[in-house]
Every structure is written in C-alpha cells, then in structure tokens.
Amino acid sequence: MEIATRIQAVNPSATLQITARAKSMRKSGIDVVNFGAGEPDFNTPQQINDAAIKAINDGFTKYTPSTGIPELKEKIAKKLKEENNLEYLPEQIVVSCGAKHSLFNLIQVIINKNDQVIIPSPYWVSYTEMVKLAQGKPVIIETRQKDGFKIDIEKLKKKINASTKLIILNSPSNPCGVLYSREELQKIAEVCIENNLFIISDEIYEKIIFDDAVFTSLASLSKEIYDLTLTVNGVSKSFSMTGWRIGYFAGPKEISNAVSRLQDHSTSCPSSVSQRAALAALGLDSNYFSSLRSKFQERRDFIISYLDEKLGDFVSYVKPQGAFYIFVNISKTKLDSFNFAKRLLEESYVAVIPGKPFGCDSWIRISFATSMEEIKKGLERLELFFIKLKTEKLTQI
Ligand code: PMP
Ligand code: GLU
C-alpha cells in the first residue's frame, strides 16, 4: 500500500523525535541532560489542575461547541483586549487542540495548491511541513546572524509575487528568541497591507521576554493590519500546559467560520476538561508571569555567560530576547547539525535539536526549559565535547 504523496513529502518533527528519545534514554536509566524539549519543566499551576479535577467531578466530560466553550472564548477576548490591545468578538475566536492545531487549521483554510507562503528562517520546524500538507509552497526568506535574525524588508518585498498568499511571523521566535519591536512590526505590516497578504502572528512565547523588552501584538498596530492578521496563541508555554492541548486563534470572521467547519469534521472540539483548565489559567494574576519570566531570565543569563567565558572560541549566538531557546552557531566544527547532535547525545548524553529542520545546518538549538542544575551539567558536558572534537581535529581552532 502506498502512502498518499502529500504525506510522503512531510518530514517527521525533529523537536518531538529528539525530545522523545531523550526522555526514553532517561527512563532507561541514562543520565541525559535534555536541552531538546520545547516545554517548560515546571508543573502546571495547582489552581489550573484543581479546575480540571472539578470539571471531571462535575461531569463536564462531554462534547463542547466545536470552536470552544463560550466562557473560554469570552475570557480569551478579554485577555486579548487587556493584554494585547486587540478587540476581538468571541465569534472571531476558535479554540483548538494546541496552537499547532490552530496553525494547521489556518493554513488549511487559507492555502490553495501552489499558493506561496513566506517563512523567515530560522523557522519553527512545523511551519514548512504544514504548508506542504496544504499543498502550498514554503518560500524561505533567510535572515542573518549579523541582523539579529530579523527580516530584511527589501528581501521580503522581492519574495512577493502573484502567488504569495501568506507570511508566517513568530515573535518571540523559536528557535532563536528574536523579538520584533513595534517599529519593525510596522514595516512588515506595511508590506502586507500594500500587497494584501494575510499574516499569521504566532505569539505563543509572548509572556517569556527578557530585560526591558516590550511585546507588541502585530494586529494592534492599525485597522488595516488587524484585518489581515491571524493572531495565534495558547496556554502551553505560558502556563506549562503542553500536554493539555489548548491553543486558539483570533481573526476575521470569515476565517473563523471556515476553521469552525474544518474543526466540525476533524476534531469535533478541544477536550472539555482542558478548556476548563485553560479558563482557570487565563484567570491567574500577573505576578505569575513575573515569576515565570525571572526564572527563564536567570537561566538565559547563566547560559550566555557560560558560552562567552568557556565556549567563546567554539561557538557564537544571537542573544535571545524572548522564548526559552538559544540558537548556537557550530560552524567552527566540521560536523553538520545532525551529526553534531547525534554524537553529543550518544557520547556526552546531552540532547539538543539540530538546526537543519529549522533551516540552518550549522546551528543547534538549546532549550533552557530545564532546571539550573541540569543546565550547569549540560554546559559542562558540552564544553568537554568541544574539547574532544578539538583533539580529533574536528574544529577549526
Ligand atoms: N508555535 C511555536 C513557535 C512553537 O514553538 C510551538 C511549540 N510546540 C507551537 C506554536 C505550538 O504549541 P502548542 O501546540 O503546544 O500550543
Ligand atoms: N514547539 C516545541 C519545540 O519546538 C515543542 C515540540 C513541537 O511541537 O515541535 O520543541
């Protein structure tokens, strides 16, 4: 039996595969440091767990409306208004099984065969595959380390043609923690408006930003860009709820109607219990976020000092302004990113994600969604691994 051609072209998710491998090595007793996982190591806050337990005990265990329960959509609309300066009606919002599912749905309803989707690289591994699944064409716009991995507007303009339908923007970004300023977003918005292009603004890491960084929601910039923007978010990263699978998008009514029909015939609805949990999550006060942010900031700062002081000869990076990843340039080694990650895992028991599936083969992604103790141990092992590569003459220093 032949698998459908549309699926044959799709790559497995390196982030999920390596994370699963590291977890299973750990389970079998190997002391692996997991820098692979794109999920916070903290437990889901107790109030959220309690709301879910109550939902189960109250018998809230049946199908819900396919786009989500009204009270959750109202809470999301309130959150978007108060935190993001965005006016959405609950009818414009669709709750799905994770932001990944929201992104998948949006791409399915917007993209026709051969439509082009502009994706800045480095990009999160699933964007290109989702576009391929919709039979669209990912068009990669490369960004440079020396530009802080930010889009060059002139380059962006050159990529646009009659088949371009959509741009995918992720700020703060996975894998490099790039955060676009209001002014930078304004320039991207102008290009979208001029060319009448839809833009997905993946804001899943909005709460994890460092120093005095300020997060701006793209759709808040003007009425014109609001009409073209699909704002995607979810509870996975901000509330340590990766396994609960709740994400959402807000956008023009015609798009939410289309996604609603798609969801009717695919998942029926997101989990009822998880929706009640998400409702509780969105009710947590802002102190929760300041504590989350300071924990991640401490880890980011530690990693950066370590890389600068101990590994400066071997690697370089762009300082992340948000999210919980640092993208590290390993081009001074003679290994491609898959071989580097494979050897590092097998010989030094440190799991990282190779850069290739993010569009950059001389890079690796380190996730600092793990404890300080693990981070210290992992960095020491990474340092010894580089020294070993040097003795094998596998580095240029
Ligand atoms: N967008 C980005 C950039 C991500 O890194 C992730 C992580 N999986 C998601 C969306 C989806 O998150 P989830 O489906 O868990 O809400
Ligand atoms: N987004 C996370 C990551 O990049 C979780 C895994 C996934 O869904 O890809 O690692």
PDB file of C-alpha atoms in Angstrom, residues 82-183:
ATOM      1  CA  GLU A  82      -6.480  43.871  28.194  1.00  0.00           C
ATOM      2  CA  GLU A  83      -3.048  42.415  27.480  1.00  0.00           C
ATOM      3  CA  ASN A  84      -2.686  42.868  23.726  1.00  0.00           C
ATOM      4  CA  ASN A  85      -4.844  45.885  22.951  1.00  0.00           C
ATOM      5  CA  LEU A  86      -6.849  43.800  20.464  1.00  0.00           C
ATOM      6  CA  GLU A  87     -10.636  43.962  20.019  1.00  0.00           C
ATOM      7  CA  TYR A  88     -11.991  40.577  19.018  1.00  0.00           C
ATOM      8  CA  LEU A  89     -15.529  39.288  19.423  1.00  0.00           C
ATOM      9  CA  PRO A  90     -15.847  35.720  20.757  1.00  0.00           C
ATOM     10  CA  GLU A  91     -17.192  34.700  17.295  1.00  0.00           C
ATOM     11  CA  GLN A  92     -13.818  35.624  15.802  1.00  0.00           C
ATOM     12  CA  ILE A  93     -12.021  33.187  18.112  1.00  0.00           C
ATOM     13  CA  VAL A  94     -11.584  29.437  17.597  1.00  0.00           C
ATOM     14  CA  VAL A  95     -10.170  27.263  20.375  1.00  0.00           C
ATOM     15  CA  SER A  96      -8.247  24.243  19.090  1.00  0.00           C
ATOM     16  CA  CYS A  97      -6.134  21.331  20.333  1.00  0.00           C
ATOM     17  CA  GLY A  98      -2.964  23.415  20.822  1.00  0.00           C
ATOM     18  CA  ALA A  99      -1.591  26.386  18.880  1.00  0.00           C
ATOM     19  CA  LYS A 100      -0.057  23.855  16.497  1.00  0.00           C
ATOM     20  CA  HIS A 101      -3.574  22.763  15.600  1.00  0.00           C
ATOM     21  CA  SER A 102      -4.702  26.394  15.203  1.00  0.00           C
ATOM     22  CA  LEU A 103      -1.800  26.975  12.797  1.00  0.00           C
ATOM     23  CA  PHE A 104      -2.548  23.792  10.890  1.00  0.00           C
ATOM     24  CA  ASN A 105      -6.229  24.747  10.535  1.00  0.00           C
ATOM     25  CA  LEU A 106      -5.441  28.270   9.391  1.00  0.00           C
ATOM     26  CA  ILE A 107      -3.035  27.082   6.735  1.00  0.00           C
ATOM     27  CA  GLN A 108      -5.601  24.524   5.546  1.00  0.00           C
ATOM     28  CA  VAL A 109      -8.327  27.135   5.140  1.00  0.00           C
ATOM     29  CA  ILE A 110      -6.174  29.859   3.574  1.00  0.00           C
ATOM     30  CA  ILE A 111      -3.850  27.983   1.239  1.00  0.00           C
ATOM     31  CA  ASN A 112      -4.750  26.527  -2.143  1.00  0.00           C
ATOM     32  CA  LYS A 113      -2.499  24.241  -4.174  1.00  0.00           C
ATOM     33  CA  ASN A 114       0.714  26.084  -5.183  1.00  0.00           C
ATOM     34  CA  ASP A 115      -0.027  29.203  -3.133  1.00  0.00           C
ATOM     35  CA  GLN A 116       3.194  30.587  -1.705  1.00  0.00           C
ATOM     36  CA  VAL A 117       3.807  31.139   1.983  1.00  0.00           C
ATOM     37  CA  ILE A 118       6.744  33.271   3.090  1.00  0.00           C
ATOM     38  CA  ILE A 119       8.555  31.902   6.141  1.00  0.00           C
ATOM     39  CA  PRO A 120      11.616  33.631   7.616  1.00  0.00           C
ATOM     40  CA  SER A 121      14.428  31.228   8.505  1.00  0.00           C
ATOM     41  CA  PRO A 122      15.409  30.055  11.060  1.00  0.00           C
ATOM     42  CA  TYR A 123      11.803  28.885  11.444  1.00  0.00           C
ATOM     43  CA  TRP A 124       9.950  26.548  13.753  1.00  0.00           C
ATOM     44  CA  VAL A 125      10.099  23.077  12.212  1.00  0.00           C
ATOM     45  CA  SER A 126       6.347  22.606  11.705  1.00  0.00           C
ATOM     46  CA  TYR A 127       5.587  25.693   9.572  1.00  0.00           C
ATOM     47  CA  THR A 128       7.074  24.357   6.342  1.00  0.00           C
ATOM     48  CA  GLU A 129       5.519  20.912   6.803  1.00  0.00           C
ATOM     49  CA  MET A 130       2.067  22.385   7.478  1.00  0.00           C
ATOM     50  CA  VAL A 131       2.305  24.398   4.268  1.00  0.00           C
ATOM     51  CA  LYS A 132       3.332  21.272   2.345  1.00  0.00           C
ATOM     52  CA  LEU A 133       0.368  19.394   3.823  1.00  0.00           C
ATOM     53  CA  ALA A 134      -1.911  22.070   2.374  1.00  0.00           C
ATOM     54  CA  GLN A 135      -0.129  21.600  -0.990  1.00  0.00           C
ATOM     55  CA  GLY A 136       1.230  25.124  -0.771  1.00  0.00           C
ATOM     56  CA  LYS A 137       4.848  26.175  -1.334  1.00  0.00           C
ATOM     57  CA  PRO A 138       7.005  27.361   1.540  1.00  0.00           C
ATOM     58  CA  VAL A 139       9.168  30.274   0.358  1.00  0.00           C
ATOM     59  CA  ILE A 140      12.034  30.773   2.748  1.00  0.00           C
ATOM     60  CA  ILE A 141      13.458  34.191   3.395  1.00  0.00           C
ATOM     61  CA  GLU A 142      16.834  33.832   5.017  1.00  0.00           C
ATOM     62  CA  THR A 143      17.766  36.150   7.849  1.00  0.00           C
ATOM     63  CA  ARG A 144      21.327  36.723   9.034  1.00  0.00           C
ATOM     64  CA  GLN A 145      23.073  36.359  12.350  1.00  0.00           C
ATOM     65  CA  LYS A 146      24.520  39.850  11.946  1.00  0.00           C
ATOM     66  CA  ASP A 147      20.995  41.289  11.560  1.00  0.00           C
ATOM     67  CA  GLY A 148      19.918  39.546  14.774  1.00  0.00           C
ATOM     68  CA  PHE A 149      17.933  37.107  12.595  1.00  0.00           C
ATOM     69  CA  LYS A 150      15.452  39.822  11.673  1.00  0.00           C
ATOM     70  CA  ILE A 151      13.787  40.108   8.285  1.00  0.00           C
ATOM     71  CA  ASP A 152      15.347  42.450   5.748  1.00  0.00           C
ATOM     72  CA  ILE A 153      12.332  44.339   4.373  1.00  0.00           C
ATOM     73  CA  GLU A 154      13.800  44.746   0.889  1.00  0.00           C
ATOM     74  CA  LYS A 155      14.441  41.000   0.702  1.00  0.00           C
ATOM     75  CA  LEU A 156      10.871  40.381   1.838  1.00  0.00           C
ATOM     76  CA  LYS A 157       9.460  42.614  -0.897  1.00  0.00           C
ATOM     77  CA  LYS A 158      11.462  40.715  -3.511  1.00  0.00           C
ATOM     78  CA  LYS A 159       9.951  37.384  -2.452  1.00  0.00           C
ATOM     79  CA  ILE A 160       6.390  38.561  -3.088  1.00  0.00           C
ATOM     80  CA  ASN A 161       4.662  37.657  -6.341  1.00  0.00           C
ATOM     81  CA  ALA A 162       1.147  36.924  -7.596  1.00  0.00           C
ATOM     82  CA  SER A 163       1.106  33.511  -5.890  1.00  0.00           C
ATOM     83  CA  THR A 164       2.073  34.826  -2.445  1.00  0.00           C
ATOM     84  CA  LYS A 165      -0.801  34.480  -0.044  1.00  0.00           C
ATOM     85  CA  LEU A 166       0.553  34.411   3.486  1.00  0.00           C
ATOM     86  CA  ILE A 167       3.509  35.300   5.716  1.00  0.00           C
ATOM     87  CA  ILE A 168       4.232  33.460   8.969  1.00  0.00           C
ATOM     88  CA  LEU A 169       5.819  35.548  11.696  1.00  0.00           C
ATOM     89  CA  ASN A 170       6.843  34.257  15.095  1.00  0.00           C
ATOM     90  CA  SER A 171       7.904  36.754  17.756  1.00  0.00           C
ATOM     91  CA  PRO A 172       9.412  35.932  20.212  1.00  0.00           C
ATOM     92  CA  SER A 173      10.740  33.221  17.978  1.00  0.00           C
ATOM     93  CA  ASN A 174      11.521  29.548  18.185  1.00  0.00           C
ATOM     94  CA  PRO A 175      14.461  28.710  17.707  1.00  0.00           C
ATOM     95  CA  CYS A 176      16.368  31.986  18.226  1.00  0.00           C
ATOM     96  CA  GLY A 177      14.369  34.146  20.632  1.00  0.00           C
ATOM     97  CA  VAL A 178      14.055  37.073  18.205  1.00  0.00           C
ATOM     98  CA  LEU A 179      11.619  39.725  19.386  1.00  0.00           C
ATOM     99  CA  TYR A 180      10.414  42.304  16.843  1.00  0.00           C
ATOM    100  CA  SER A 181       9.944  45.880  18.069  1.00  0.00           C
ATOM    101  CA  ARG A 182       6.836  47.909  17.291  1.00  0.00           C
ATOM    102  CA  GLU A 183       8.705  49.839  14.587  1.00  0.00           C
TER     103      GLU A 183
END
